[in-house]
Coordinates of C-alpha atoms in Angstrom, one line a residue:
M1 CA -21.2 -43.5 11.2
T2 CA -18.0 -43.4 13.1
L3 CA -18.0 -42.6 16.8
N4 CA -16.6 -39.1 16.2
A5 CA -18.8 -38.2 13.2
L6 CA -21.3 -35.4 13.6
P7 CA -24.9 -35.6 12.2
A8 CA -25.6 -33.5 9.1
D9 CA -28.1 -31.3 10.9
T10 CA -25.3 -29.6 13.1
I11 CA -23.2 -26.6 12.3
D12 CA -20.5 -24.5 13.9
L13 CA -22.0 -21.7 16.1
A14 CA -20.2 -19.1 14.1
D15 CA -21.6 -20.5 10.8
Y16 CA -25.1 -20.4 12.2
L17 CA -24.9 -16.8 13.3
L18 CA -23.4 -15.6 10.0
A19 CA -25.8 -17.6 7.9
R20 CA -28.7 -15.9 9.8
L21 CA -27.2 -12.5 8.9
R22 CA -27.1 -13.5 5.2
Q23 CA -30.6 -14.7 5.3
L24 CA -31.7 -11.3 6.6
G25 CA -30.1 -9.5 3.6
I26 CA -26.9 -8.4 5.1
Q27 CA -23.9 -8.8 2.6
S28 CA -21.2 -6.8 4.4
V29 CA -19.9 -6.9 7.9
F30 CA -17.9 -4.0 9.6
G31 CA -15.4 -4.2 12.3
V32 CA -11.9 -4.3 13.7
P33 CA -10.0 -7.6 14.6
G34 CA -9.0 -8.1 18.2
D35 CA -7.7 -11.2 19.9
Y36 CA -11.0 -12.2 21.3
N37 CA -12.8 -12.1 17.9
L38 CA -10.1 -13.5 15.6
Q39 CA -11.4 -17.0 15.4
L40 CA -14.9 -15.6 14.7
L41 CA -13.5 -13.4 12.0
D42 CA -12.1 -16.6 10.3
Y43 CA -15.7 -17.6 9.4
V44 CA -16.8 -14.3 7.8
T45 CA -15.4 -14.6 4.3
P46 CA -16.1 -18.4 4.0
S47 CA -19.7 -17.7 4.9
G48 CA -20.2 -15.5 1.8
L49 CA -20.1 -12.2 3.7
H50 CA -17.9 -9.3 2.7
W51 CA -15.6 -8.2 5.5
V52 CA -15.0 -4.4 5.7
G53 CA -12.1 -3.8 8.1
N54 CA -12.4 -0.2 9.5
C55 CA -9.7 2.0 11.0
N56 CA -11.2 1.9 14.4
E57 CA -14.3 0.6 16.1
L58 CA -16.0 4.0 16.4
N59 CA -15.8 4.5 12.7
A60 CA -17.0 0.9 12.1
A61 CA -20.0 1.5 14.3
Y62 CA -20.8 4.7 12.3
A63 CA -20.5 2.8 9.1
A64 CA -22.7 0.0 10.3
D65 CA -25.4 2.6 11.2
G66 CA -25.3 4.2 7.7
Y67 CA -25.4 0.7 6.1
A68 CA -28.5 -0.1 8.3
R69 CA -30.4 3.0 7.2
I70 CA -30.2 2.0 3.6
N71 CA -30.2 -1.8 3.8
G72 CA -32.6 -2.2 6.8
L73 CA -30.2 -4.0 8.9
S74 CA -26.3 -4.3 9.5
A75 CA -23.7 -6.1 11.5
L76 CA -20.6 -5.0 13.4
I77 CA -18.0 -7.3 15.0
T78 CA -15.6 -5.9 17.7
T79 CA -13.6 -7.4 20.4
F80 CA -14.4 -7.4 24.2
G81 CA -13.9 -4.2 26.3
V82 CA -11.6 -2.0 24.4
G83 CA -13.2 -2.6 21.0
E84 CA -16.8 -2.6 22.0
L85 CA -16.4 0.6 24.2
S86 CA -14.8 2.4 21.3
A87 CA -17.9 1.5 19.3
I88 CA -20.5 2.3 21.9
N89 CA -20.9 6.0 21.0
G90 CA -21.9 4.9 17.4
I91 CA -24.2 2.3 18.8
A92 CA -25.9 5.0 21.0
G93 CA -26.5 7.1 18.0
A94 CA -28.0 4.2 16.1
Y95 CA -30.3 3.6 19.1
S96 CA -31.3 7.3 19.2
E97 CA -32.2 7.4 15.6
R98 CA -33.4 3.8 15.1
A99 CA -30.8 2.2 13.0
P100 CA -30.8 -1.6 13.6
V101 CA -27.2 -2.6 14.0
I102 CA -26.2 -6.1 15.1
H103 CA -23.3 -5.6 17.5
I104 CA -21.4 -9.0 17.8
V105 CA -18.7 -9.0 20.5
G106 CA -16.0 -11.6 20.8
T107 CA -15.4 -12.2 24.5
P108 CA -12.8 -14.2 26.5
P109 CA -13.3 -18.0 26.8
R110 CA -15.9 -19.2 29.2
P111 CA -13.3 -20.9 31.6
L112 CA -11.5 -17.6 32.1
Q113 CA -14.7 -15.7 32.7
D114 CA -15.9 -18.4 35.3
A115 CA -12.6 -18.3 37.1
R116 CA -12.7 -14.5 37.1
T117 CA -9.2 -14.5 35.7
M118 CA -7.7 -11.0 35.6
M119 CA -7.2 -10.9 31.8
H120 CA -6.3 -8.0 29.6
H121 CA -9.0 -5.8 28.3
T122 CA -10.8 -6.3 31.6
L123 CA -11.2 -3.9 34.6
T124 CA -9.0 -6.4 36.6
D125 CA -11.7 -6.9 39.2
G126 CA -12.7 -10.4 37.9
D127 CA -16.2 -9.1 36.7
Y128 CA -16.7 -9.8 33.1
R129 CA -20.3 -8.4 33.0
H130 CA -19.5 -4.7 33.1
F131 CA -19.4 -4.0 29.3
A132 CA -22.6 -6.0 28.7
A133 CA -24.3 -3.9 31.4
M134 CA -23.1 -0.7 29.6
A135 CA -24.4 -2.0 26.2
S136 CA -27.8 -2.8 27.8
H137 CA -28.6 0.9 27.8
V138 CA -28.0 1.5 24.1
T139 CA -29.4 -1.8 22.7
V140 CA -32.9 -3.3 22.8
A141 CA -31.9 -6.9 23.4
Q142 CA -28.8 -8.7 24.6
V143 CA -27.8 -12.3 24.6
E144 CA -24.7 -14.2 25.7
L145 CA -24.1 -17.4 23.8
R146 CA -22.7 -19.7 26.5
D147 CA -24.2 -23.2 25.6
A148 CA -24.8 -25.1 22.4
E149 CA -28.4 -26.0 23.2
T150 CA -29.8 -22.6 23.6
A151 CA -27.6 -20.7 21.2
P152 CA -29.6 -20.9 18.0
E153 CA -32.9 -19.8 19.7
K154 CA -31.1 -17.0 21.4
I155 CA -29.6 -15.8 18.1
D156 CA -33.0 -16.0 16.4
W157 CA -34.8 -14.1 19.2
V158 CA -32.2 -11.3 19.4
L159 CA -32.2 -10.7 15.6
Q160 CA -35.9 -10.5 15.6
Q161 CA -35.8 -7.9 18.3
A162 CA -33.6 -5.8 16.0
L163 CA -36.4 -6.0 13.3
V164 CA -39.2 -5.4 15.6
H165 CA -37.8 -2.3 17.3
S166 CA -35.4 -1.1 14.5
R167 CA -32.7 -0.5 17.1
P168 CA -29.2 -2.1 17.8
V169 CA -28.9 -5.5 19.7
Y170 CA -25.9 -7.1 21.4
I171 CA -24.5 -10.6 20.9
E172 CA -21.6 -12.0 23.0
V173 CA -19.7 -14.9 21.4
P174 CA -17.0 -16.3 23.9
D175 CA -13.9 -17.3 22.0
D176 CA -14.3 -21.0 22.9
M177 CA -17.8 -21.1 21.5
V178 CA -17.0 -20.1 18.0
D179 CA -16.6 -23.7 16.7
V180 CA -19.0 -25.4 19.1
Q181 CA -21.6 -27.5 17.2
V182 CA -25.1 -26.4 17.4
S183 CA -28.4 -27.5 15.7
A184 CA -28.9 -26.3 12.2
L185 CA -32.5 -27.2 12.1
N186 CA -33.9 -23.6 12.3
L187 CA -31.9 -22.4 9.3
N188 CA -34.0 -24.5 7.0
T189 CA -37.2 -24.6 8.8
K190 CA -37.7 -21.2 10.6
S191 CA -37.1 -17.9 9.0
I192 CA -36.6 -14.6 11.1
S193 CA -39.2 -12.0 10.3
L194 CA -41.5 -9.5 12.0
P195 CA -44.0 -11.4 14.1
L196 CA -47.5 -11.6 13.0
T197 CA -49.7 -9.0 14.6
L198 CA -53.4 -9.5 14.5
P199 CA -55.8 -6.5 14.6
A200 CA -56.7 -5.5 18.1
K201 CA -60.3 -5.5 19.3
H202 CA -60.3 -1.7 19.2
E203 CA -58.8 -1.4 15.8
P204 CA -62.0 -0.9 13.8
H205 CA -63.1 1.8 16.2
V206 CA -59.6 3.5 15.6
L207 CA -60.0 3.1 11.8
T208 CA -63.4 4.7 12.0
Q209 CA -62.2 7.6 13.9
V210 CA -59.3 8.3 11.6
L211 CA -61.5 8.0 8.5
E212 CA -64.1 10.4 10.0
R213 CA -61.4 12.9 10.7
I214 CA -60.1 12.7 7.1
Y215 CA -63.5 13.1 5.5
A216 CA -64.5 16.0 7.8
A217 CA -61.3 18.0 7.3
K218 CA -61.3 21.4 5.5
Q219 CA -57.6 22.2 5.7
P220 CA -55.6 19.0 6.2
L221 CA -51.9 18.3 5.6
I222 CA -49.4 15.4 5.8
L223 CA -46.2 15.6 7.9
V224 CA -43.6 13.0 7.2
D225 CA -41.0 12.5 10.0
G226 CA -37.9 10.2 10.1
E227 CA -39.4 7.2 11.9
T228 CA -41.6 6.5 8.9
R229 CA -38.5 4.6 7.7
S230 CA -38.2 2.4 10.7
L231 CA -41.9 1.9 10.8
G232 CA -41.7 0.5 7.3
L233 CA -44.2 3.0 6.0
V234 CA -42.3 4.9 3.3
D235 CA -44.2 3.2 0.4
Q236 CA -47.7 3.6 2.0
V237 CA -47.1 7.2 2.8
D238 CA -46.0 7.8 -0.8
R239 CA -49.2 6.3 -1.9
L240 CA -51.2 8.4 0.5
V241 CA -49.5 11.7 -0.6
Q242 CA -50.4 10.9 -4.2
L243 CA -53.9 9.7 -3.5
T244 CA -55.1 12.7 -1.3
E245 CA -53.0 15.4 -3.2
W246 CA -52.9 17.1 0.2
P247 CA -50.1 19.7 1.0
T248 CA -47.2 17.6 2.5
W249 CA -44.1 18.6 4.3
A250 CA -41.3 16.7 5.8
T251 CA -39.2 17.3 8.9
V252 CA -35.4 17.4 9.1
F253 CA -35.4 13.7 9.8
G254 CA -38.0 12.9 7.3
K255 CA -36.4 14.8 4.3
G256 CA -35.8 12.4 1.5
L257 CA -38.6 10.0 2.6
V258 CA -41.2 11.6 0.3
N259 CA -40.9 12.5 -3.4
E260 CA -40.3 16.3 -3.5
Q261 CA -41.0 16.4 -7.1
L262 CA -44.8 15.8 -6.5
P263 CA -46.8 19.0 -7.0
N264 CA -48.2 18.8 -3.4
V265 CA -44.9 18.3 -1.6
Y266 CA -43.4 21.4 -0.2
G267 CA -40.2 20.1 1.2
L268 CA -39.0 20.9 4.8
Y269 CA -41.4 22.5 7.2
A270 CA -39.3 25.0 9.1
G271 CA -41.9 26.9 11.1
D272 CA -41.1 30.6 11.6
L273 CA -37.7 29.9 9.9
G274 CA -39.4 29.1 6.7
D275 CA -42.0 30.5 4.4
P276 CA -44.7 32.5 6.4
Q277 CA -47.4 31.0 4.1
Y278 CA -46.4 27.6 5.0
K279 CA -46.5 28.4 8.7
A280 CA -49.9 30.0 8.4
Y281 CA -51.4 26.9 6.7
F282 CA -49.7 24.7 9.3
D283 CA -51.0 26.7 12.2
S284 CA -54.6 26.8 10.9
A285 CA -54.8 23.2 9.8
D286 CA -57.7 21.2 11.2
L287 CA -56.1 17.8 10.5
I288 CA -52.4 16.8 10.4
L289 CA -51.6 13.2 9.6
T290 CA -48.1 12.7 11.1
F291 CA -46.0 9.6 10.3
G292 CA -43.1 8.5 12.4
P293 CA -42.8 11.5 14.7
H294 CA -39.4 12.0 16.3
Y295 CA -39.8 15.2 18.4
S296 CA -36.2 16.1 19.5
D297 CA -35.4 19.6 19.9
T298 CA -33.1 19.7 16.9
N299 CA -35.5 17.8 14.7
S300 CA -38.5 20.0 15.7
L301 CA -36.5 23.2 15.4
A302 CA -36.6 23.9 19.2
F303 CA -40.1 22.3 19.4
T304 CA -41.6 24.8 17.1
T305 CA -42.8 22.5 14.4
I306 CA -44.6 19.9 16.5
P307 CA -48.3 19.7 15.4
R308 CA -51.1 20.6 17.8
T309 CA -52.2 17.4 19.5
S310 CA -56.0 18.2 19.1
V311 CA -55.8 18.2 15.2
S312 CA -53.2 15.4 14.9
V313 CA -53.4 11.8 14.0
S314 CA -49.9 10.3 14.6
F315 CA -48.6 7.0 13.5
T316 CA -45.9 5.9 15.9
H317 CA -44.0 2.9 17.1
A318 CA -46.2 3.0 20.1
G319 CA -49.4 2.9 18.2
V320 CA -51.8 5.4 16.7
Q321 CA -52.6 8.7 18.5
V322 CA -56.0 10.3 17.6
G323 CA -56.1 13.7 19.3
N324 CA -55.4 13.2 22.9
D325 CA -56.0 9.4 22.8
T326 CA -53.3 6.8 22.1
Y327 CA -54.2 3.5 21.0
R328 CA -51.7 0.7 21.4
D329 CA -51.3 -2.9 20.1
I330 CA -52.3 -1.6 16.6
S331 CA -51.3 -4.1 13.9
R332 CA -48.4 -3.2 11.5
K333 CA -50.8 -3.4 8.5
F334 CA -53.1 -0.5 9.9
V335 CA -52.0 2.0 7.4
D336 CA -52.5 -0.5 4.7
T337 CA -56.0 -1.1 5.9
L338 CA -56.5 2.6 6.1
L339 CA -55.5 3.0 2.4
E340 CA -57.9 0.1 1.5
H341 CA -60.8 1.7 3.1
L342 CA -60.2 5.3 1.9
D343 CA -63.1 6.6 -0.3
S344 CA -61.4 8.9 -2.8
T345 CA -64.7 10.6 -3.7
R346 CA -65.1 11.8 0.0
L347 CA -61.5 13.2 0.3
P348 CA -61.3 17.0 0.9
K349 CA -59.6 18.9 -1.8
P350 CA -57.7 21.7 0.1
V351 CA -55.9 24.5 -1.6
G352 CA -52.4 24.7 -0.3
P353 CA -50.1 27.8 -0.1
S354 CA -48.2 28.9 -3.1
M355 CA -44.8 27.3 -3.4
T356 CA -41.8 29.3 -2.3
A357 CA -40.4 31.1 -5.3
T358 CA -37.0 29.8 -6.5
N359 CA -34.1 32.1 -5.7
T360 CA -32.6 33.4 -9.0
E361 CA -30.4 36.0 -7.6
Q362 CA -27.4 36.6 -9.8
L363 CA -24.1 36.0 -8.1
E364 CA -20.9 38.0 -8.8
P365 CA -18.3 35.5 -10.3
N366 CA -15.4 36.8 -8.1
G367 CA -17.7 37.0 -5.0
L368 CA -16.9 34.8 -2.0
I369 CA -18.9 31.6 -1.7
T370 CA -21.6 31.9 1.0
Q371 CA -23.9 29.6 2.9
K372 CA -26.9 31.4 1.7
H373 CA -26.4 30.5 -2.0
F374 CA -24.1 27.5 -2.0
Y375 CA -26.7 24.8 -1.7
R376 CA -28.8 26.3 -4.4
V377 CA -25.8 26.5 -6.8
V378 CA -24.9 22.9 -6.0
N379 CA -28.4 21.5 -6.2
P380 CA -28.3 20.7 -10.0
L381 CA -25.5 18.3 -9.4
L382 CA -27.9 15.9 -7.6
R383 CA -29.6 13.4 -9.8
E384 CA -32.2 10.6 -9.4
G385 CA -31.0 7.7 -7.4
D386 CA -28.2 9.6 -5.4
L387 CA -27.6 9.4 -1.7
V388 CA -27.0 12.9 -0.2
L389 CA -25.4 13.0 3.2
T390 CA -24.9 16.1 5.4
E391 CA -22.6 16.3 8.5
T392 CA -23.4 18.0 11.8
G393 CA -22.8 21.8 11.4
T394 CA -23.5 24.2 8.6
A395 CA -23.8 21.3 6.1
S396 CA -26.7 19.7 7.9
H397 CA -28.5 23.0 8.1
G398 CA -27.7 23.9 4.4
G399 CA -28.7 20.5 3.1
R400 CA -32.2 21.1 4.3
T401 CA -32.8 23.5 1.5
F402 CA -32.1 21.0 -1.4
K403 CA -34.9 20.1 -3.7
L404 CA -34.3 16.5 -4.2
P405 CA -34.8 14.5 -7.4
P406 CA -37.1 11.5 -7.3
N407 CA -35.7 8.3 -5.6
T408 CA -33.0 10.4 -3.9
R409 CA -32.4 9.4 -0.3
T410 CA -30.8 11.8 2.1
F411 CA -30.0 11.8 5.8
G412 CA -27.9 14.0 8.1
A413 CA -27.4 15.0 11.7
V414 CA -30.8 14.9 13.6
T415 CA -30.6 14.1 17.2
W416 CA -27.4 12.4 18.4
L417 CA -25.2 14.9 16.6
S418 CA -21.9 13.1 17.0
I419 CA -19.5 15.3 14.9
G420 CA -17.6 13.1 12.5
Y421 CA -20.3 10.6 12.1
M422 CA -21.1 11.2 8.5
L423 CA -17.9 10.3 6.7
P424 CA -17.9 6.7 8.0
A425 CA -21.7 6.6 7.5
T426 CA -21.2 7.5 3.9
L427 CA -19.0 4.4 3.6
G428 CA -21.7 2.2 5.0
A429 CA -24.5 3.9 3.2
E430 CA -22.9 3.8 -0.3
L431 CA -21.8 0.2 0.2
A432 CA -25.4 -0.8 0.9
H433 CA -26.5 1.4 -1.9
R434 CA -24.2 -0.4 -4.3
E435 CA -25.2 -3.9 -3.2
R436 CA -28.9 -3.1 -3.4
K437 CA -28.5 -1.9 -7.0
R438 CA -26.6 -5.1 -7.8
G439 CA -23.7 -3.7 -9.8
N440 CA -25.5 -0.8 -11.4
Q441 CA -23.8 2.5 -10.9
T442 CA -24.5 4.4 -7.7
R443 CA -23.3 7.5 -6.2
S444 CA -23.2 9.3 -2.8
I445 CA -22.6 13.0 -2.3
L446 CA -21.2 14.1 1.2
F447 CA -21.2 17.6 2.6
I448 CA -18.9 17.9 5.6
G449 CA -17.0 20.6 7.4
D450 CA -13.2 20.7 7.9
G451 CA -13.6 20.4 11.6
S452 CA -15.9 17.3 11.3
L453 CA -13.6 15.7 8.8
Q454 CA -10.7 15.7 11.3
M455 CA -12.7 13.4 13.6
T456 CA -12.9 10.5 11.3
V457 CA -10.8 11.1 8.2
Q458 CA -9.0 7.8 8.4
E459 CA -12.1 6.1 7.0
L460 CA -11.5 7.9 3.7
S461 CA -8.9 5.1 3.2
T462 CA -11.6 2.5 3.5
I463 CA -13.9 4.2 1.1
I464 CA -11.0 4.3 -1.4
Q465 CA -10.2 0.6 -0.6
Q466 CA -13.8 -0.4 -1.3
N467 CA -13.7 1.5 -4.7
L468 CA -16.9 3.5 -3.7
N469 CA -18.3 6.2 -5.9
V470 CA -18.4 9.3 -3.6
I471 CA -18.1 13.0 -4.1
I472 CA -17.1 14.9 -1.0
F473 CA -17.6 18.6 -0.4
I474 CA -15.4 19.8 2.3
I475 CA -16.7 23.1 3.6
N476 CA -13.6 24.7 4.9
N477 CA -14.5 27.5 7.3
G478 CA -11.7 27.3 9.6
G479 CA -13.0 25.2 12.4
Y480 CA -16.2 24.4 14.3
T481 CA -18.5 27.0 12.9
I482 CA -21.7 25.4 14.4
E483 CA -20.0 25.8 17.8
R484 CA -18.9 29.4 17.0
A485 CA -22.7 30.1 16.5
I486 CA -23.7 28.5 19.8
H487 CA -20.9 30.1 21.9
G488 CA -17.3 31.3 21.7
R489 CA -17.4 32.7 18.1
K490 CA -13.8 34.1 18.6
Q491 CA -12.5 31.6 21.0
A492 CA -9.4 29.4 20.0
Y493 CA -11.1 26.2 21.2
N494 CA -13.3 26.4 18.1
D495 CA -10.3 26.4 15.7
V496 CA -8.8 23.4 14.2
A497 CA -5.4 22.8 12.7
V498 CA -5.0 23.8 9.1
W499 CA -4.8 20.7 6.9
K500 CA -3.8 20.4 3.2
H501 CA -6.7 18.2 2.3
P502 CA -5.6 17.0 -1.2
Y503 CA -2.6 15.2 0.4
A504 CA -5.0 12.9 2.2
F505 CA -5.8 11.1 -1.1
S506 CA -2.1 10.2 -1.6
L507 CA -1.8 9.2 2.0
F508 CA -4.9 6.9 1.8
G509 CA -4.2 5.1 -1.3
Y510 CA -4.4 7.1 -4.6
D511 CA -1.4 7.6 -6.7
E512 CA -0.3 11.1 -7.7
D513 CA -2.0 11.1 -11.0
R514 CA -5.4 9.9 -9.5
T515 CA -5.0 12.4 -6.7
R516 CA -4.5 15.3 -9.2
K517 CA -7.6 14.2 -11.1
S518 CA -9.8 13.8 -8.1
T519 CA -9.2 16.9 -6.0
F520 CA -10.6 20.3 -6.6
S521 CA -11.0 23.6 -4.8
A522 CA -13.2 26.7 -5.1
K523 CA -12.9 30.1 -3.3
N524 CA -15.4 32.0 -5.5
W525 CA -18.5 31.4 -7.5
A526 CA -16.7 31.3 -10.8
E527 CA -14.3 28.6 -9.6
L528 CA -17.1 26.6 -8.1
D529 CA -19.0 26.7 -11.4
E530 CA -15.9 25.5 -13.3
V531 CA -15.5 22.6 -10.8
L532 CA -19.2 21.6 -10.9
R533 CA -18.9 21.4 -14.8
N534 CA -15.8 19.4 -14.8
P535 CA -16.3 15.9 -16.4
E536 CA -14.7 14.2 -13.4
I537 CA -17.4 15.6 -11.1
Q538 CA -20.3 15.1 -13.6
H539 CA -19.3 11.7 -15.0
G540 CA -16.3 10.4 -13.1
S541 CA -16.1 7.6 -10.6
G542 CA -14.2 6.8 -7.4
V543 CA -13.7 9.4 -4.6
R544 CA -13.5 13.0 -5.6
M545 CA -13.1 15.9 -3.3
I546 CA -14.2 19.6 -3.8
E547 CA -12.8 21.9 -1.0
V548 CA -15.0 25.0 -0.8
Y549 CA -13.9 27.9 1.2
M550 CA -16.3 29.9 3.3
G551 CA -16.3 32.5 6.2
A552 CA -15.7 31.2 9.7
E553 CA -18.9 33.0 10.9
D554 CA -21.0 32.5 7.8
V555 CA -24.3 30.7 8.9
E556 CA -27.9 30.6 7.9
G557 CA -31.2 29.6 9.3
A558 CA -31.3 28.7 13.1
L559 CA -27.5 29.0 13.3
L560 CA -27.8 32.7 12.1
R561 CA -30.3 33.3 14.9
L562 CA -27.8 31.9 17.5
M563 CA -24.9 33.9 16.0
E564 CA -26.9 37.2 16.0
R565 CA -28.0 36.5 19.6
Q566 CA -24.4 36.0 20.6
I567 CA -23.2 39.1 19.0
S568 CA -26.0 41.1 20.5
K569 CA -25.0 39.9 24.0
E570 CA -21.4 40.9 23.3
K571 CA -22.5 44.5 22.6
K572 CA -24.3 44.9 25.9

């Protein structure tokens, strides 16, 4: 071996990091180039990862969030300061709703940082730790890769934290560390996975308590909330729902995590905004098994759908709560153990409420399209395997009424509610969807308002560039209708500029012929019916847009109550 030769068990730091991402099932990386991450980006494509260059860092973070919710993990690369701060709103949303995004930041070389040089993209005070401190509030773990000896272990640790907590993590890669040689030993000898958790001493006692409550129940139900996904319990809950045949509902966040075609699944539980029979059963239940609770005001419909603690058994990231008692340090296999010990012959057989009758009201063909009926009319377009995404606003409220086919995932605005999130999230989610199907045809359907679209419309160009199969319903109601419902229904600040949406397709990459075949509009029920039956919508591919016109103050559900309350105050 020559003096300058390197042993075979070393690897460039960048190669090590990117190899770990691939081992964890990440196939695409989102981001924006900047001068402190350019050398790192040189490694992305040679590593076998697919680079998705976004229009800005905020959109990239939104896309990474959507990818993580479908794939289980995602990665985002930005530059120091200006890039990472543009992304931080998206990272915060991923933290709030438990999407594990690995945020990799290219930072200035170590000598410049150590010398406190007043470089660009800094606050010109010589302190290079400001932005990492900001990131610490919206990520569960942070590492700075400053030396070769510790870098592999730091990388492995921080990636494991993303898996454990299902929340974003933060990795700083100084520009002069990218090609530094580090040990490659862990890549071949040590996988990154969830740590082994052994049953706690009190676990048999907890299991006994839960089983006793199950067998003693007279009117039980199952409530599926959104953190069921991040807990890794979707399959177990599906087995339990089918085994018990108990009445089952989902929350806003949990919708799409349970098969709504099962005869005992009632869809969304909406409290006094929903079917009175459902509320009566819920209120008189003597056992509620709750999975993945996420009790924000918006997810719990102003805290009205939270089960009574005394009758609840809740499975959370903190442990298992039985009534008023919380048991921590419960193993991740607890629900599997519960399923193994369930005696099906002792399960109660409650009689659930009648299913809400399907609305069959006939619509006047020339009548204006309304929120009340739109989602019912569109529902038959959804098919097994689709992704359905609903943006903050009337779309997120209307989409809750869909009855989803089997194996159809959906997610929408829940708690963070950053307007504009869902278009870039659709990019990430559909890309992950396509990768997981390994080349088989996939499809995403996005419902987004005209105001929300204006926030992040640039990412439509990336969706077109990536040749994704997406149908976009633009609900054109002349601005921010959700804000009109909350306050200022007649105020100009809730208006937006009038756009000619079909021209966006030509601007963002489609030729005139493709644009003509891919853009549709509807102002009444007859026009909408014709569009929905169009072969391009039913069987086409690529990006297609349907612009649907609705009234500026047309709202339903909780938004209708807000609007009516506002109008009532105006009359006083």
